[in-house]
mmCIF file of C-alpha atoms and ligand atoms in Angstrom:
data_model
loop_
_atom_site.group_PDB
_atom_site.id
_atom_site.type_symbol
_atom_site.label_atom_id
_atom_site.label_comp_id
_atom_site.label_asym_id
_atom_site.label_seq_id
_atom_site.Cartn_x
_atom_site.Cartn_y
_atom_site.Cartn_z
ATOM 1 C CA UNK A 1 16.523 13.209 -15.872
ATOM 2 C CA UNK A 2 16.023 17.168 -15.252
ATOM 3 C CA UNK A 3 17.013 16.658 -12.267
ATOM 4 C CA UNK A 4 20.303 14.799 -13.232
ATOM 5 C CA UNK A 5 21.041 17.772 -15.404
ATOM 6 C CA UNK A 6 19.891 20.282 -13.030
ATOM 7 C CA UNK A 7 22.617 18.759 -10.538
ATOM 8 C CA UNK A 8 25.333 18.405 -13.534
ATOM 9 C CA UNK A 9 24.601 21.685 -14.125
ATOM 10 C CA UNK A 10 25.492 23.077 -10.575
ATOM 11 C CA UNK A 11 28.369 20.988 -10.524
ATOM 12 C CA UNK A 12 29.689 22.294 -13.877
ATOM 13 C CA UNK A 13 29.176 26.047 -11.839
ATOM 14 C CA UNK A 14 30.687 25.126 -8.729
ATOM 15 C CA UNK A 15 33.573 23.563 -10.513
ATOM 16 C CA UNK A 16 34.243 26.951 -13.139
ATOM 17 C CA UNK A 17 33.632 29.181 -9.834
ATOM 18 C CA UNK A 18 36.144 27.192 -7.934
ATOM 19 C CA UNK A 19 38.598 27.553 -10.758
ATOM 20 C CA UNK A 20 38.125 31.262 -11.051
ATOM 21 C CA UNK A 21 38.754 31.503 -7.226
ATOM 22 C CA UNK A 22 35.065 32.696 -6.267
ATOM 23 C CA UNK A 23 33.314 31.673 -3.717
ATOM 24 C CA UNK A 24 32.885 27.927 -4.856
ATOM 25 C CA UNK A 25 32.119 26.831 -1.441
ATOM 26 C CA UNK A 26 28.492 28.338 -1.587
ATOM 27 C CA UNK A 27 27.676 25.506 -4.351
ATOM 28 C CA UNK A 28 29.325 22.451 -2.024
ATOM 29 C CA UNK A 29 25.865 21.709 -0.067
ATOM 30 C CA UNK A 30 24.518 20.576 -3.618
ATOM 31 C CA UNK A 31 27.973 18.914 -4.831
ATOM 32 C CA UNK A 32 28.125 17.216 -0.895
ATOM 33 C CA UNK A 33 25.357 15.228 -1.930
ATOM 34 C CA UNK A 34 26.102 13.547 -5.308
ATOM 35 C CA UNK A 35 27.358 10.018 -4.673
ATOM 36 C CA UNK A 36 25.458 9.550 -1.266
ATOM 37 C CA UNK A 37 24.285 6.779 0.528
ATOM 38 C CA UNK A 38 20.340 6.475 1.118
ATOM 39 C CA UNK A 39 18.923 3.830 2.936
ATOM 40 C CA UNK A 40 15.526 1.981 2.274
ATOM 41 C CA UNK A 41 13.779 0.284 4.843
ATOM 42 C CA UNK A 42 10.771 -1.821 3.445
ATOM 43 C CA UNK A 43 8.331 -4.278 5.849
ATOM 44 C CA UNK A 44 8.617 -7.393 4.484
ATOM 45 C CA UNK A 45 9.343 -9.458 1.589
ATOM 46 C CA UNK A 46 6.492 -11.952 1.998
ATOM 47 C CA UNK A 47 4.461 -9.575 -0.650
ATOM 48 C CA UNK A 48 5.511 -9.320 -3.734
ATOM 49 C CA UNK A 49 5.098 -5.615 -4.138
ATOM 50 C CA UNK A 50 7.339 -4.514 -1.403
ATOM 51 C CA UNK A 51 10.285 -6.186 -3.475
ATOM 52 C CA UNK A 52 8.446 -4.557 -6.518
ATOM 53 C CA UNK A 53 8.769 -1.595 -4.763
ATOM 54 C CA UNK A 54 12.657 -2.057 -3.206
ATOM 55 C CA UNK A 55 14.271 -3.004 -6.198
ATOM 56 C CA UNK A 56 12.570 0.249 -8.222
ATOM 57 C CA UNK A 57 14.151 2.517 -5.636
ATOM 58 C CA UNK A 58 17.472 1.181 -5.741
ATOM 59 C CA UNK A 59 17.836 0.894 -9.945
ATOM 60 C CA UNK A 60 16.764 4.126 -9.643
ATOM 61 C CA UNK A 61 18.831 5.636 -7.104
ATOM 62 C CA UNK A 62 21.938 4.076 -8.994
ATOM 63 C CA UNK A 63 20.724 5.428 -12.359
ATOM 64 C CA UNK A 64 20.970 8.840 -10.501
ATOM 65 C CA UNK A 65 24.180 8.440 -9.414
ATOM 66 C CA UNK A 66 23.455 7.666 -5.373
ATOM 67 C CA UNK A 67 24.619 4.555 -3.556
ATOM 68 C CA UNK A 68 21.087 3.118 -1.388
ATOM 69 C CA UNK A 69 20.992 0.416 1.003
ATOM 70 C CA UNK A 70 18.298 -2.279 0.879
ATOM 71 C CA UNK A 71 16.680 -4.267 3.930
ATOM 72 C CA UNK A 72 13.703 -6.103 4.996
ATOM 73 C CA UNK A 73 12.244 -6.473 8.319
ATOM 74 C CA UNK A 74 10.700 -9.441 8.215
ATOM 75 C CA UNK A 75 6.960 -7.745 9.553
ATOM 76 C CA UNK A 76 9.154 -7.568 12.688
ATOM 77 C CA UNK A 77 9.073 -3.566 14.236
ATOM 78 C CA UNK A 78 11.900 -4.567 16.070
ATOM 79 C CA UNK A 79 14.519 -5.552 13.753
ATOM 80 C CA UNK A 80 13.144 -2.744 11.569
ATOM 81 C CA UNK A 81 14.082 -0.295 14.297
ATOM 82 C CA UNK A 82 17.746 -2.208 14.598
ATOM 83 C CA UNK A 83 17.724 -2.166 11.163
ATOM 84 C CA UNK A 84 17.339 2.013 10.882
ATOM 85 C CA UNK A 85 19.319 2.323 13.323
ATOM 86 C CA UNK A 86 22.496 0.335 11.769
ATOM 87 C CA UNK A 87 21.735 2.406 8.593
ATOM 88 C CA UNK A 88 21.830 5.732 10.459
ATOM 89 C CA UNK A 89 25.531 4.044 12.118
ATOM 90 C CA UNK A 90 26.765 3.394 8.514
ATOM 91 C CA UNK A 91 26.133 7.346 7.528
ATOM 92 C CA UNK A 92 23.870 6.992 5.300
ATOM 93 C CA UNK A 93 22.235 10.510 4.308
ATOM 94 C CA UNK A 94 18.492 9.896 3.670
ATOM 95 C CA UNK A 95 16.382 7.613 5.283
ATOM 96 C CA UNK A 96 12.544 5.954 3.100
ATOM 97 C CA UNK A 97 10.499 3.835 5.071
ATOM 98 C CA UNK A 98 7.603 1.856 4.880
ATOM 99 C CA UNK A 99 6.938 1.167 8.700
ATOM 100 C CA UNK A 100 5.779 -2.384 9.535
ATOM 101 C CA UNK A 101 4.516 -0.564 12.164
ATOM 102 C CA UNK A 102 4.196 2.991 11.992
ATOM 103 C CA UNK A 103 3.724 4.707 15.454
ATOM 104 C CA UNK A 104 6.945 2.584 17.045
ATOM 105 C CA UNK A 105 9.653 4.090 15.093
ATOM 106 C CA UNK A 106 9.894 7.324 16.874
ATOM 107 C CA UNK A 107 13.039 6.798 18.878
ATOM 108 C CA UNK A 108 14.868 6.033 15.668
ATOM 109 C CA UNK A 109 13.556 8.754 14.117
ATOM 110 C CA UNK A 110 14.662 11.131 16.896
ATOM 111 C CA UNK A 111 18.230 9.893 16.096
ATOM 112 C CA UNK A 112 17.906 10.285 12.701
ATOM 113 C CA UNK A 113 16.910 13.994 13.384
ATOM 114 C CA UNK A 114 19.808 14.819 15.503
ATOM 115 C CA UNK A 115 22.015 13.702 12.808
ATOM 116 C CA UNK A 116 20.034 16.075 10.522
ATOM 117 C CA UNK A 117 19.238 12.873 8.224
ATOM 118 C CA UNK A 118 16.086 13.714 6.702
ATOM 119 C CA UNK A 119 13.290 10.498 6.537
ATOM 120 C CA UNK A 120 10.485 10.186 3.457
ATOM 121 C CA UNK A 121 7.841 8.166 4.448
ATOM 122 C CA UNK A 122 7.521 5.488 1.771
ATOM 123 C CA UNK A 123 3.878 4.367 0.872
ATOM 124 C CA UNK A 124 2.684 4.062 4.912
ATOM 125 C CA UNK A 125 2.859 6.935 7.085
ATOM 126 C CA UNK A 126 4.938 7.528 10.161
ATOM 127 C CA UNK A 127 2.875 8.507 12.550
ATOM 128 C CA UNK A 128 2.503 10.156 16.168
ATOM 129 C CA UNK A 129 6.186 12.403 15.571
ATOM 130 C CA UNK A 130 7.194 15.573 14.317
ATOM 131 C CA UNK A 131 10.681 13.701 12.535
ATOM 132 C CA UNK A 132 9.645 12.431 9.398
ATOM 133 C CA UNK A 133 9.369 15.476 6.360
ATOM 134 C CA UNK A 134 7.711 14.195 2.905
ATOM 135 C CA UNK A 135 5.399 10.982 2.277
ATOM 136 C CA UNK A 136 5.005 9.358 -1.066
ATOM 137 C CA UNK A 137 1.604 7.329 -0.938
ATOM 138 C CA UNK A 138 -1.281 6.367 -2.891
ATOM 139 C CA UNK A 139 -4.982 8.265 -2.198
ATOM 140 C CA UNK A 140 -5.520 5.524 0.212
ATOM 141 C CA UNK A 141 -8.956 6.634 1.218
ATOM 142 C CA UNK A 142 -10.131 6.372 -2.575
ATOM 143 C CA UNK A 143 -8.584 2.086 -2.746
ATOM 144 C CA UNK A 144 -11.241 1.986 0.145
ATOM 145 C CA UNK A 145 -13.835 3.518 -2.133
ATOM 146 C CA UNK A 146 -13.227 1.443 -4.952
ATOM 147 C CA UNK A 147 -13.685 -1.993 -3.303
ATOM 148 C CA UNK A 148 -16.775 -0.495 -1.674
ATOM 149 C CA UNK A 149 -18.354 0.746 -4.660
ATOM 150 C CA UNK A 150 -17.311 -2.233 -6.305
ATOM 151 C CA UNK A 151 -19.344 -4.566 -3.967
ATOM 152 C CA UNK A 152 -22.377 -2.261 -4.064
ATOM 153 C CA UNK A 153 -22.052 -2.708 -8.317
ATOM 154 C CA UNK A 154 -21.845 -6.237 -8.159
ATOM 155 C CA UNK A 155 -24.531 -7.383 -5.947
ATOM 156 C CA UNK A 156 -26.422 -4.017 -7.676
ATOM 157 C CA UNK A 157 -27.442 -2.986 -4.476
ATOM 158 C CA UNK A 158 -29.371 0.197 -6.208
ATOM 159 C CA UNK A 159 -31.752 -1.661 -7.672
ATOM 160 C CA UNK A 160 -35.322 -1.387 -5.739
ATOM 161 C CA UNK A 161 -36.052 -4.934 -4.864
ATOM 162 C CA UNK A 162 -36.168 -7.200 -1.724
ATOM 163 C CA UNK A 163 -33.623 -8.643 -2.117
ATOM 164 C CA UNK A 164 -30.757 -8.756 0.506
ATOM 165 C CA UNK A 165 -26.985 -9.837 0.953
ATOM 166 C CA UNK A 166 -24.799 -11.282 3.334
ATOM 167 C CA UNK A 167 -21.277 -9.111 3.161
ATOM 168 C CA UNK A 168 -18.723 -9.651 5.127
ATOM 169 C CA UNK A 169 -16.061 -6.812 6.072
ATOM 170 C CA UNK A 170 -12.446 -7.245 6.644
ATOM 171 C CA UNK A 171 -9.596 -4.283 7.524
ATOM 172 C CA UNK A 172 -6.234 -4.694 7.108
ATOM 173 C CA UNK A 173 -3.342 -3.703 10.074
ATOM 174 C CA UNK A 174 -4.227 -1.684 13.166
ATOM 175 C CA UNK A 175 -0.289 -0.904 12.867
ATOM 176 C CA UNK A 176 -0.664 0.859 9.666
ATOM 177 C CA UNK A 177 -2.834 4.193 9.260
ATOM 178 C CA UNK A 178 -3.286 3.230 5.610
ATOM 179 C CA UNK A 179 -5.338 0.438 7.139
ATOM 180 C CA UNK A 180 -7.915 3.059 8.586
ATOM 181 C CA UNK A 181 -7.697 5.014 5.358
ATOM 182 C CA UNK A 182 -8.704 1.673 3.502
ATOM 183 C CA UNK A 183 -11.933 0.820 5.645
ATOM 184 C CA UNK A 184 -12.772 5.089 6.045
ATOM 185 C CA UNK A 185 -12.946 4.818 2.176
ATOM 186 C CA UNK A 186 -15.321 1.754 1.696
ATOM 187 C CA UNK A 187 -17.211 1.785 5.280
ATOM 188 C CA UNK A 188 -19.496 4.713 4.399
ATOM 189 C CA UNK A 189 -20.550 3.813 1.492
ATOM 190 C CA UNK A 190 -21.803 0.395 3.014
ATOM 191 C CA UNK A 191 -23.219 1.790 5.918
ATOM 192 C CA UNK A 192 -26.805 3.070 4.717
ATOM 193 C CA UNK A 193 -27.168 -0.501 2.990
ATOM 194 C CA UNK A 194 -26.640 -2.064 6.141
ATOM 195 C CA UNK A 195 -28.702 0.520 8.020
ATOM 196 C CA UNK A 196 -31.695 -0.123 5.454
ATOM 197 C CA UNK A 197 -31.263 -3.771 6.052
ATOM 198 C CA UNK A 198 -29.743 -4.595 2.515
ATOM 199 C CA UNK A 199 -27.122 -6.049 3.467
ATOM 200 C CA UNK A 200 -26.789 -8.443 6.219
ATOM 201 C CA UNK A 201 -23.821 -8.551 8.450
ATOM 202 C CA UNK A 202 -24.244 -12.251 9.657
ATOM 203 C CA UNK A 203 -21.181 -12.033 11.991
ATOM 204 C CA UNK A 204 -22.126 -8.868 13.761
ATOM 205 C CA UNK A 205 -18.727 -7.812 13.066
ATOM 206 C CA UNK A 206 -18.269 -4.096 11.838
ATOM 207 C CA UNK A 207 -15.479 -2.401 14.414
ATOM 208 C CA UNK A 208 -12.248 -1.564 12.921
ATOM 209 C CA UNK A 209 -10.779 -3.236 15.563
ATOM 210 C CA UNK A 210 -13.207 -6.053 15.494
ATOM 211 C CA UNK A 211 -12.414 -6.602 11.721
ATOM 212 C CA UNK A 212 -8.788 -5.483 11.416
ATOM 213 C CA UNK A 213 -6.516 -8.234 10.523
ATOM 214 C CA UNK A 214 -2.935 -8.122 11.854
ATOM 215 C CA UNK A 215 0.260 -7.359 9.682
ATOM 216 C CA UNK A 216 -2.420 -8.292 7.433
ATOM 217 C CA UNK A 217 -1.666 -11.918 7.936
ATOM 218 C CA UNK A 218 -3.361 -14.268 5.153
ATOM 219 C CA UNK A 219 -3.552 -16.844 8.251
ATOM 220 C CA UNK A 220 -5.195 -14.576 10.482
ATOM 221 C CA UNK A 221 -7.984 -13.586 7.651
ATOM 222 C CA UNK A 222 -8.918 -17.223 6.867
ATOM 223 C CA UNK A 223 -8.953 -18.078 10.333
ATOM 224 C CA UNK A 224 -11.206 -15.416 11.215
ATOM 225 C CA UNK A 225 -13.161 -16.463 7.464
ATOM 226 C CA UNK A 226 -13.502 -19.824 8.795
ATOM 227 C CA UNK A 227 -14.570 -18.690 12.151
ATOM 228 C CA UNK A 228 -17.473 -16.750 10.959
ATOM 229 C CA UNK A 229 -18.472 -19.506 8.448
ATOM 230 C CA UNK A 230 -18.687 -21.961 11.184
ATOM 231 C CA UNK A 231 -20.634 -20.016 12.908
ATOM 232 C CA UNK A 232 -22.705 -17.987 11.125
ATOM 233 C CA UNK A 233 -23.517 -19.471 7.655
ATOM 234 C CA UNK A 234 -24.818 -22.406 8.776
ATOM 235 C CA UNK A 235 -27.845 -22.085 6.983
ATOM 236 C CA UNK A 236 -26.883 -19.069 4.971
ATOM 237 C CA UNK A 237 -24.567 -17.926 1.790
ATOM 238 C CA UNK A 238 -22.068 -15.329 1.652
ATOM 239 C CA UNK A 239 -22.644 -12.835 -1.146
ATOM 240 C CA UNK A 240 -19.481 -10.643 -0.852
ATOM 241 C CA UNK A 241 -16.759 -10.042 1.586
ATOM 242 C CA UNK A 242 -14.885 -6.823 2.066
ATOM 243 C CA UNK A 243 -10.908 -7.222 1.698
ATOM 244 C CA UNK A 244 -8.396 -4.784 1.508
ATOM 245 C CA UNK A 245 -5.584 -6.723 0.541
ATOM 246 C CA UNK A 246 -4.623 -9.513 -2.023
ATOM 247 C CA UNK A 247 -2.854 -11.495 0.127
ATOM 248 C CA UNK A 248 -5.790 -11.350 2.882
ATOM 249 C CA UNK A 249 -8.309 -12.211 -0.186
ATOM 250 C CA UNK A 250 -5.963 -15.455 -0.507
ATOM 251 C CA UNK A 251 -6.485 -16.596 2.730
ATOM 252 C CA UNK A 252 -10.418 -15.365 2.221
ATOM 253 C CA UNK A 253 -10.493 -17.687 -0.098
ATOM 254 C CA UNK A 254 -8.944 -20.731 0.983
ATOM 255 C CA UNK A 255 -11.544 -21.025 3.827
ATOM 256 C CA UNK A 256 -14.109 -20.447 1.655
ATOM 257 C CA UNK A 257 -13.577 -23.486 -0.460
ATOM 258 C CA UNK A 258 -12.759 -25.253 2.493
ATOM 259 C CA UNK A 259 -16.606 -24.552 3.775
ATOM 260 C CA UNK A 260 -17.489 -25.977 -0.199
ATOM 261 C CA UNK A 261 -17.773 -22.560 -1.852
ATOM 262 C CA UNK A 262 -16.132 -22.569 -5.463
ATOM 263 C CA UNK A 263 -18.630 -24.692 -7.163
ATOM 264 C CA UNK A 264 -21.683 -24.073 -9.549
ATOM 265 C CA UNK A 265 -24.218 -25.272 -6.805
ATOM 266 C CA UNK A 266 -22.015 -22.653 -4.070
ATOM 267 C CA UNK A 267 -20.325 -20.327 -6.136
ATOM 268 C CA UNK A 268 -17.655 -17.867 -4.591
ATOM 269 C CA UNK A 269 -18.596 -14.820 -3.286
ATOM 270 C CA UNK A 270 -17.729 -11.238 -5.195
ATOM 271 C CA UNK A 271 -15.008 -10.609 -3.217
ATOM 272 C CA UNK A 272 -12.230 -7.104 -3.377
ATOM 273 C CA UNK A 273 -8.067 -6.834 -2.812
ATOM 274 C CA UNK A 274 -5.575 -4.493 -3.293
ATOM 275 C CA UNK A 275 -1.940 -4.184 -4.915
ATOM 276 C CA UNK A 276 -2.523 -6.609 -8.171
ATOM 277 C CA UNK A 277 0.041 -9.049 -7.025
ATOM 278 C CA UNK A 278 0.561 -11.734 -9.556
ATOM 279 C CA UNK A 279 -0.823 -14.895 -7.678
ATOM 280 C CA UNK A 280 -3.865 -12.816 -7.170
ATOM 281 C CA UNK A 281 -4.466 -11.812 -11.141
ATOM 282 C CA UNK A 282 -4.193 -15.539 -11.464
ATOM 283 C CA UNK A 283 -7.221 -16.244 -9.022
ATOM 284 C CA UNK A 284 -9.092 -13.289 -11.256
ATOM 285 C CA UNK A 285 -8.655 -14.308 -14.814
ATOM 286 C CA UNK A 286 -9.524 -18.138 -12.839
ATOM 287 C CA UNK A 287 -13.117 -16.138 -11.660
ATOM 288 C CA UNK A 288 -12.124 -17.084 -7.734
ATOM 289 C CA UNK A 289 -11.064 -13.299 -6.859
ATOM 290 C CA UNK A 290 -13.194 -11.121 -8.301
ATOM 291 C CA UNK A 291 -11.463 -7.013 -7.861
ATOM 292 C CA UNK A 292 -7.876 -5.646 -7.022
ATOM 293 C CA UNK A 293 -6.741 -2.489 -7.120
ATOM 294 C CA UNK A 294 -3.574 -1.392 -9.306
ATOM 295 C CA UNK A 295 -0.891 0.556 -7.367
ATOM 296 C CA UNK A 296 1.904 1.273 -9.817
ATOM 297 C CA UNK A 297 5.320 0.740 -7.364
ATOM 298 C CA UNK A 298 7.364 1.796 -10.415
ATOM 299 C CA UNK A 299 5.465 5.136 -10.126
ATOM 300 C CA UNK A 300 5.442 5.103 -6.452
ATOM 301 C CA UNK A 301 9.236 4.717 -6.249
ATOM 302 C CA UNK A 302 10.009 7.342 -9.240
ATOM 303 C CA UNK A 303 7.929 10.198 -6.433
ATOM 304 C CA UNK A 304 9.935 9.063 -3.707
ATOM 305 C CA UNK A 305 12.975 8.948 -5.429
ATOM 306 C CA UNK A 306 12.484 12.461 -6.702
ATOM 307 C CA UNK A 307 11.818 13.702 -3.470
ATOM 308 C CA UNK A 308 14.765 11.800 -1.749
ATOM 309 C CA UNK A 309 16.543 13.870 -5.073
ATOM 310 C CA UNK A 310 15.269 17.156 -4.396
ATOM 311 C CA UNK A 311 15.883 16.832 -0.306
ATOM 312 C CA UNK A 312 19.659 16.161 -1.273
ATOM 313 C CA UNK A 313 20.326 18.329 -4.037
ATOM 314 C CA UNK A 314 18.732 21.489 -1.684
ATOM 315 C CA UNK A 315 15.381 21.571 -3.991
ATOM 316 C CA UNK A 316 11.896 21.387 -3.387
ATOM 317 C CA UNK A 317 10.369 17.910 -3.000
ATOM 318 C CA UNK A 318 7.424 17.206 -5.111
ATOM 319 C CA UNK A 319 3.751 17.531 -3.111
ATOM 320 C CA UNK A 320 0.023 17.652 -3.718
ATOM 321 C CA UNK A 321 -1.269 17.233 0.214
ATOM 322 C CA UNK A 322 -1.064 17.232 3.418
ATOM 323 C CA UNK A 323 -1.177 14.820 5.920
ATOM 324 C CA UNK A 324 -1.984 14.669 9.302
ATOM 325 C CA UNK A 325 0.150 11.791 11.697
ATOM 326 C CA UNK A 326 -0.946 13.122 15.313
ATOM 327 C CA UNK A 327 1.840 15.388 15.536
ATOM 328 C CA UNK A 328 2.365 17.429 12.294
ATOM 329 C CA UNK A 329 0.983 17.768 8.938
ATOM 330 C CA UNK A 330 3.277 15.759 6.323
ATOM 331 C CA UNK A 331 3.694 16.811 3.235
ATOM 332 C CA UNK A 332 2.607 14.447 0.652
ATOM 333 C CA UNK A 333 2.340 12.584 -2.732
ATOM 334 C CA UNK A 334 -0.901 11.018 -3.328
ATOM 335 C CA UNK A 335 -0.403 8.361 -6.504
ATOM 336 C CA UNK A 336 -4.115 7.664 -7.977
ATOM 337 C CA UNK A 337 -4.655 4.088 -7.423
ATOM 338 C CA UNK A 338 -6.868 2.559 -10.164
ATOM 339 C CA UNK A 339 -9.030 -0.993 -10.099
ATOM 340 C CA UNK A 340 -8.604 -4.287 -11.912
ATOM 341 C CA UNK A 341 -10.792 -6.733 -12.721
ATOM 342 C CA UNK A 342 -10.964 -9.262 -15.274
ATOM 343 C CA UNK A 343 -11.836 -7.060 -17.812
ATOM 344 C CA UNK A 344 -9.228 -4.709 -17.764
ATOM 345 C CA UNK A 345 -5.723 -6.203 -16.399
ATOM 346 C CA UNK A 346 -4.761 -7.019 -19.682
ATOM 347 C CA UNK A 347 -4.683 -3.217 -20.858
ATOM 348 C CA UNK A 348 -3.675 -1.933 -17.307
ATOM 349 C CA UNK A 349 -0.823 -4.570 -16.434
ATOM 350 C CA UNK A 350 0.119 -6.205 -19.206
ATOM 351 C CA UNK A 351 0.535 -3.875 -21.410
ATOM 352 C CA UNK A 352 1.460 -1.296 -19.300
ATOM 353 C CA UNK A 353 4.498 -3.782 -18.519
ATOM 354 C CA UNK A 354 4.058 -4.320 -14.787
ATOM 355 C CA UNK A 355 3.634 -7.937 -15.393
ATOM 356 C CA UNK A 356 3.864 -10.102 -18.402
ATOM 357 C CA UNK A 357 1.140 -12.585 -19.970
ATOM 358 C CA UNK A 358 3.678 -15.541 -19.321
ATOM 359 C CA UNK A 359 3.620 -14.078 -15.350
ATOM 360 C CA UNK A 360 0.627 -14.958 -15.539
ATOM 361 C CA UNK A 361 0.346 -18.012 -16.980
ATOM 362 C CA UNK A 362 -0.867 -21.265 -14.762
HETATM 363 C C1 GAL B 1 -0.477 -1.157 2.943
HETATM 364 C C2 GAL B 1 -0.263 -0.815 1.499
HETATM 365 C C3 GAL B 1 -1.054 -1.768 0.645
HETATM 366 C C4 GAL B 1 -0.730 -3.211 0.997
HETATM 367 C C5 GAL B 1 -0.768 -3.447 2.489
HETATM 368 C C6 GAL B 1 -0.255 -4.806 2.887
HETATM 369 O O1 GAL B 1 0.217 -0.263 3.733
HETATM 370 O O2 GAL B 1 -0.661 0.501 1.245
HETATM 371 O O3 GAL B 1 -0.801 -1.500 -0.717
HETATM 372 O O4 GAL B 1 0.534 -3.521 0.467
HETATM 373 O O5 GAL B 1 -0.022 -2.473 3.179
HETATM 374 O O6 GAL B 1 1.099 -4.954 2.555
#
C-alpha cells in the first residue's frame, strides 16, 4: 500500500510539473511503469503450492495496478524456456521465475537482458549467470535443519543408550539448488549419528546424487522406497526416512504400506516433508506423515511482488542476503520457514487462513 501511494504520489508530481511546464519528463521513468505487463513463470502445477503461489502474484499485481501473465511449464525446461521467451516477445517488462530447472535458462535470460527486462528469481534460484538481479526465497538451508533435527527428536537420538535406528535419506532435484540447500541443512546434523553407529543406513545410500530424486517425482521416491525395502529390510524395520518434500513423502509412503508398514504390529516410520500441502496435513492429523514444514506463498509472493514494485517504480528492492549462483552474488529475501506437525497446524494454518478445517476434512 506505501508503495501504491508512494507511486500516486509521483504521479500527482509529474502530472502538476507537467502542467506548470517544468521538466515533467524527469518523473516519466516512474509514470512509464504503472500499468505494465509482468510475466510469471512457475514449474508446474502438479503441486499445489506453485498455484498457491501463481495466483498470489497475480491478485496482487492487479491490486497494484500492473497487468502479469501466468504460465506453467509442465516440469518441462523446455517449454519453460519457450514459454519466457514468448513472454519477453509479448513486451512484457519484468520477468519472476521459479526455474524447473535452474542452470538451463541462461540463453533466455541473456535475451531478457538485452531488452533491459529485469528477472526476480521466484522461490528457486537461477543459477550459473550474471542476468537475473533479486531472489525472493525461503532460508532453505534452515527447512533442511528442521526435518533433521526433527528426526534426531523423534527417535531421541541424545539419549545414552544402545539403541540404534535404521534412517533412510532422500534429496529432492539435482536441477534445483534449493535441493542442495535442503540436504546441506539436515545432512550434518545426521552425520555424527551415523558416524557413531546410531543410526544405520541399511541402503548404503548417502550421496546427494545417490539420494536425489528427480523433479522431485513422487514415482521416482517410492520406486527408489520400494527398491531399498526389497532389498534391504528384509529382516529389518525402518525407523525414519529423510524427505524433503510432501509430495516425495506421498510416494514414501505408498511403498511403505505396500511392504505392510501402517499397522500396530509395523507401524510407519517418523518420517519429514516440506510445503504443508493439503493432502499431506491430511496424512498428519491421520498419524501416516509425521512433519512438514510451513512456507507461507502468500508471504513469499507479497516479497516478490514488492520487489518486482520497487524494480519498476525506480526504488530499492527489499533484501536481507546474498546469494551466491556460480556467477554473481544475488541479492536476496530469505522468508523464515517454520514446521508443522500435528500439534500445531491448527494454530499455524488454520487459523492463520492458509487452509481451512473443511480443506481438510476426509
Ligand atoms: C523447491 C521448493 C520447495 C518444494 C520443492 C518441490 O524448490 O523450495 O518448497 O516446493 O521445490 O516443488
Amino acid at each position: 500500500m506505501r508503495k501504491i501511494l508512494a507511486g500516486l504520489s509521483l504521479t500527482v508530481l509529474a502530472l502538476s510539473l507537467a502542467a506548470c511546464g517544468g521538466d515533467a519528463v524527469a518523473a516519466d521513468s516512474v509514470y512509464a511503469n504503472v500499468g505494465a505487463k509482468v510475466g510469471i513463470s512457475m514449474p508446474t502445477k502438479e503441486s499445489a503450492r506453485w498455484i498457491a503461489d501463481g495466483n498470489a502474484m497475480v491478485a496482487q499485481f492487479k491490486a497494484m495496478g500492473y497487468q502479469a501473465e501466468l504460465q506453467y511449464a509442465n516440469n518441462d525446461k523446455a517449454l519453460q524456456n519457450q514459454q519466457v521467451d514468448k513472454m519477453i516477445g509479448n513486451g512484457d517488462q519484468l520477468l519472476l521465475i521459479a526455474a524447473v530447472d535452474g542452470g538451463a535458462m541462461n540463453d533466455v535470460l541473456a535475451k531478457a537482458a538485452s531488452k533491459k527486462i529485469p528477472v526476480i528469481a521466484y522461490d528457486r534460484l537461477l543459477t550459473g549467470t550474471k542476468n537475473v538481479d533479486y531472489q525472493a526465497t525461503f532460508d532453505n538451508t534452515r527447512v533442511g535443519a528442521l526435518q533433521g533435527q526433527f528426526i534426531i527428536d523423534r527417535l531421541n537420538l541424545t539419549k545414552k543408550d544402545d539403541k540404534t535406528y535404521n534412517v533412510e535419506l532422500f534429496a529432492g532435484s539435482a536441477t534445483d539448488i534449493n535441493a542442495k540447500y535442503f540436504y546441506d541443512g539436515a545432512k550434518p546434523l545426521l552425520m555424527p549419528y551415523i558416524r557413531s553407529g546410531k543410526i544405520k543406513i541399511r541402503s548404503g545410500e548417502t550421496a546427494f546424487k545417490k539420494v536425489a530424486t528427480n523433479l522431485y517425482d513422487a514415482k521416482v521416491a517410492q520406486a527408489r522406497m520400494a527398491r531399498i525395502l526389497n532389498d534391504d529390510y528384509k529382516t529389518e524395520r525402518v525407523d525414519a526416512v529423510l524427505s524433503p518434500y510432501d509430495g516425495m513423502t506421498i510416494g514414501i509412503i505408498k511403498a511403505l504400506k505396500a511392504a505392510g508398514y501402517g499397522t500396530a504390529d509395523k507401524p510407519l516410520p517418523i518420517t519429514t516433508g516440506q510445503d504443508s500441502e493439503t493432502p499431506s496435513v491430511k496424512s498428519i492429523i491421520a498419524d501416516e506423515q509425521t512433519q512438514s514444514i510451513f512456507k507461507d506463498t502468500r508471504e513469499l509472493a507479497k516479497v516478490a511482488v514488492e520487489q518486482a514494485n520497487a524494480i519498476l517504480t525506480g526504488s530499492k528492492p527489499m533484501t536481507n542476503a546474498e546469494v551466491k549462483n556460480g556467477v554473481k552474488d544475488v541479492p536476496t529475501y530469505y522468508l523464515y520457514p517454520v514446521q508443522i506437525t500435528k500439534n500445531n497446524y491448527k494454530t499455524l494454518l488454520v487459523d492463520s487462513g492458509y487452509v481451512t478445517e473443511d480443506d481438510l476434512k476426509v
